[in-house]
XYZ file of C-alpha atoms in Angstrom:
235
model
C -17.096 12.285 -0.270
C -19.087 10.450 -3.128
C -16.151 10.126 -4.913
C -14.273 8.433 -2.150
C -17.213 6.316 -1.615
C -17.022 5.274 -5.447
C -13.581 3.961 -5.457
C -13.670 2.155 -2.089
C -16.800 0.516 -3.485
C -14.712 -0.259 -6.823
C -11.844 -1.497 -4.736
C -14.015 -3.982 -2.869
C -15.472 -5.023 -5.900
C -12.151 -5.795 -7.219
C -11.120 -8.047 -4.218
C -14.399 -9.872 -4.700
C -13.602 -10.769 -8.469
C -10.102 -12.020 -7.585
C -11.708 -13.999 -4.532
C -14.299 -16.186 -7.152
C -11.148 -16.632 -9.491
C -9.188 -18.039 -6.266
C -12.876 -20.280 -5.091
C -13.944 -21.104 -8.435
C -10.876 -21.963 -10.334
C -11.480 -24.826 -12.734
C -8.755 -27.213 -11.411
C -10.406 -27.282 -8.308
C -13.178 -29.216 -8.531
C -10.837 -32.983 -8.077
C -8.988 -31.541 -5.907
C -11.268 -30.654 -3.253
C -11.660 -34.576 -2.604
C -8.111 -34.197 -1.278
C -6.665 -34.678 2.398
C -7.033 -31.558 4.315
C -4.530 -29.751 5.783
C -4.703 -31.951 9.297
C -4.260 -35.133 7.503
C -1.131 -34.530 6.025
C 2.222 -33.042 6.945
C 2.870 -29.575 5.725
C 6.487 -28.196 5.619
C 7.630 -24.907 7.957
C 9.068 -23.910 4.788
C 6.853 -23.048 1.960
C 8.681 -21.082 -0.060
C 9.866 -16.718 -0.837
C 7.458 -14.753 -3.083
C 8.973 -11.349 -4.667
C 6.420 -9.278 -5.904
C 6.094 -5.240 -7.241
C 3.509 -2.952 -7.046
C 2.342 -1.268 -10.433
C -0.748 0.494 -8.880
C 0.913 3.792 -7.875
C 2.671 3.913 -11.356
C -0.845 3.499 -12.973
C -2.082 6.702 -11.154
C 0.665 9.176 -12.536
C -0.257 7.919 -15.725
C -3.879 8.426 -15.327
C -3.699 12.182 -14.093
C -2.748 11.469 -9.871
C -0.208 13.737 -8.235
C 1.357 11.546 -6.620
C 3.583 8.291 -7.836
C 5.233 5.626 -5.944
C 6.139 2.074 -6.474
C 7.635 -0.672 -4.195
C 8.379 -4.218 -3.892
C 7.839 -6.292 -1.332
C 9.296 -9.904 0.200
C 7.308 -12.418 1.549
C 8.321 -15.960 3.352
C 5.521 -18.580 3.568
C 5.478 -20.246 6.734
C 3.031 -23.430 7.297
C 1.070 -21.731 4.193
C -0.302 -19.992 7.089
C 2.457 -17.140 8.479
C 3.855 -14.500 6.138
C 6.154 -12.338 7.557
C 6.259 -9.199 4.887
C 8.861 -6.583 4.110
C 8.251 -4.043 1.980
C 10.730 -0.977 0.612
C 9.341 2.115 -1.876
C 9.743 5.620 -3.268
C 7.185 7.820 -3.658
C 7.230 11.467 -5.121
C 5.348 14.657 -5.704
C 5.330 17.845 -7.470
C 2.304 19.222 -7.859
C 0.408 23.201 -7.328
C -3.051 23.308 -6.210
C -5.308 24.819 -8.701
C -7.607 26.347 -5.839
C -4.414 27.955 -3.835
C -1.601 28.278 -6.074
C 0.235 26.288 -2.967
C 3.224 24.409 -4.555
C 4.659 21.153 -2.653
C 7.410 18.934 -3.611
C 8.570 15.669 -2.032
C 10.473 12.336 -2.602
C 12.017 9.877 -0.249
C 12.096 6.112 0.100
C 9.572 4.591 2.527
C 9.429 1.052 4.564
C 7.207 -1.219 5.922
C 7.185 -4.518 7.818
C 4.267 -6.478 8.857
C 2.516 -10.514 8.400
C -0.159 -11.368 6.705
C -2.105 -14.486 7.545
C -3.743 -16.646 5.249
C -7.556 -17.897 6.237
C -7.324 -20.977 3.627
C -4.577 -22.149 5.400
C -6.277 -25.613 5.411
C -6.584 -25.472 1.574
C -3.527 -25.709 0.272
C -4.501 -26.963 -3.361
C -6.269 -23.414 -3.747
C -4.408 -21.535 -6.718
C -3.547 -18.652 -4.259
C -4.190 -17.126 -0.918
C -7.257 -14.710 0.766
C -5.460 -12.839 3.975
C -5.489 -10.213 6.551
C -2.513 -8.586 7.616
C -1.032 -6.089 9.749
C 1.047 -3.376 8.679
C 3.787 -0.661 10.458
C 5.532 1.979 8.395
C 7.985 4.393 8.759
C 9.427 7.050 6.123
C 11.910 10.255 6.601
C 12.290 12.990 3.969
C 12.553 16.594 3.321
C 9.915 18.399 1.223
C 9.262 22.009 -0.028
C 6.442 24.069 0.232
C 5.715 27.825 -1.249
C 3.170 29.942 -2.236
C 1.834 33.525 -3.804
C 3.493 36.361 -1.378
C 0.651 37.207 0.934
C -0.828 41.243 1.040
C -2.625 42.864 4.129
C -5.741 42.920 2.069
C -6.462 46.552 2.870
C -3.084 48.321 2.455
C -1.287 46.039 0.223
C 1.616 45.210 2.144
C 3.448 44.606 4.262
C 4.328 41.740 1.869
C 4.751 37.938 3.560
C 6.687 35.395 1.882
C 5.618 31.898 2.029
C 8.274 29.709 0.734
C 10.011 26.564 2.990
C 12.748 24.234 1.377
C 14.114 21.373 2.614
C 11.849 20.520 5.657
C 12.584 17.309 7.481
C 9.838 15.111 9.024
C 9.505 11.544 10.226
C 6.424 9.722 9.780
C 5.417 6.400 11.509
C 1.979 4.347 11.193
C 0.157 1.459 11.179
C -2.011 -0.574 8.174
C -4.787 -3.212 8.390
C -5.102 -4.731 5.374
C -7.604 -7.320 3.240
C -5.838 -8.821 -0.090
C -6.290 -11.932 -2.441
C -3.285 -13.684 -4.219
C -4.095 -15.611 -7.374
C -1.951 -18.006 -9.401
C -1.753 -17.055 -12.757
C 1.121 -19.307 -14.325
C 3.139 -21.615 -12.877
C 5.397 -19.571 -10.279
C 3.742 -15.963 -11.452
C 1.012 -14.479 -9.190
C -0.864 -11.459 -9.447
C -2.457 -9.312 -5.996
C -4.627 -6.885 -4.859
C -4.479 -5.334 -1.348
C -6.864 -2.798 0.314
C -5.020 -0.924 3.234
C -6.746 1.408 6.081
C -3.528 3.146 7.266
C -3.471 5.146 10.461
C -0.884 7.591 11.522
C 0.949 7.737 14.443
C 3.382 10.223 14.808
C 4.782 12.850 12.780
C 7.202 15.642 12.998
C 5.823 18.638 12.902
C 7.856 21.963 11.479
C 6.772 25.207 13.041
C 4.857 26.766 10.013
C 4.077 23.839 7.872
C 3.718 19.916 7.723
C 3.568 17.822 4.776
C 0.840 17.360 2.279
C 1.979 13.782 1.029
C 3.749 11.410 2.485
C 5.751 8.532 0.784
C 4.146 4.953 1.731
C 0.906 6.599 3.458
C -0.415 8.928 0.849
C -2.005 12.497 1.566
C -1.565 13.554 5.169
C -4.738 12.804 7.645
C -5.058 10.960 10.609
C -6.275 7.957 8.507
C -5.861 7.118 4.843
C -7.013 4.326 2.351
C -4.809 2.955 0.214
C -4.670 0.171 -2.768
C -1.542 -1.836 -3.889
C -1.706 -4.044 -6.908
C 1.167 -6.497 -7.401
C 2.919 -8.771 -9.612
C 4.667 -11.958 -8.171
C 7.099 -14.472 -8.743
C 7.653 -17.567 -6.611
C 10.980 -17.938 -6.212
C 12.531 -21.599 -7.451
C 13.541 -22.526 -4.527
């Protein structure tokens, strides 16, 4: 749709602006006469980043359905390998205006995954540009219900529509593009861009879930957005 069109094209414009900061930063221009990364002995170790994702708390507020929030841990490795946890909670409880269908739903979610760094071999940047890789995996119960349904010709016999407490398990997978900036001494801030593609879900006999927590509204491919604050831990 156009409107789907508009905010990938916003969210890649986003990316872009956070990219220049990370390129153009002002502090970089003596330290590109540095040693590269081959000239000089760079630690396995390179330290644990804790960060938390305010961009699904930002659409409640501006009219979404849906809100969620997580945090995720990261361990840099070489300033190259980052092995990535994340844990969240996302909820729902919304009617559609069109159908009068009412869903509700709430559960935890988790993902595990690595990103990889491509400025690996820059390591006085002020932050990272990565790819990464993605697999999630949530389990909850929703509810579903709607306006009794009438033969439309007789007026009845009268069918309920109303399911409580379904259970489903959802797995998937994410590719994702993000930037990592330095904004003050061990505080970063991030944006990530995630194509998400399911991969098995549990179907109930009459229904399946509208939302679900850590992928968002349920097709057979979603686009998501995270944007995070991060601290560096001291250590």
């Amino acid at each position: 749709s156009i409107m789907k069109k508009k905010r990938i094209s916003t969210y890649i414009t986003l990316l872009t602006l956070l990219s220049s900061m990370l390129l153009y930063s002002p502090t970089l221009a003596a330290q590109e006469k540095k040693t590269t990364i081959e000239e000089e002995k760079v630690p396995f170790y390179q330290g644990t980043t804790i960060g938390v994702d305010i961009f699904g708390l930002g659409s409640k507020i501006f009219g979404g359905d849906i809100t969620s929030t997580e945090i995720s841990v990261e361990v840099n490795l070489k300033n190259r390998y980052v092995p990535v946890a994340e844990i969240g909670y996302g909820t729902t409880d919304t009617t559609d205006d069109g159908t009068n269908i009412h869903y509700k739903a709430s559960a935890p979610y988790f993902r595990i995954g690595m990103n990889y760094n491509f400025f690996f071999k820059k390591p006085y940047l002020p932050g990272f540009l990565y790819g990464g890789i993605r697999y999630g995996f949530t389990s909850f119960s929703y509810d579903v219900d709607a306006p009794t349904m009438k033969d439309p010709t007789w007026g009845f016999p009268e069918i309920p529509f109303s399911y409580d407490g379904i259970k489903t398990t959802v797995t998937w997978a994410e590719l994702l593009a993000g930037i990592k900036v330095n904004v003050y001494k061990n505080f970063y801030m991030g944006w990530s861009l995630r194509y998400r593609i399911r991969m098995n879900i549990k179907k109930a006999e009459h229904t399946e879930p509208w939302y679900i927590p850590g992928f968002g509204k349920n097709n057979s491919t979603n686009l998501g957005v995270t944007y995070s604050l991060i601290y560096k831990l001291p250590f």
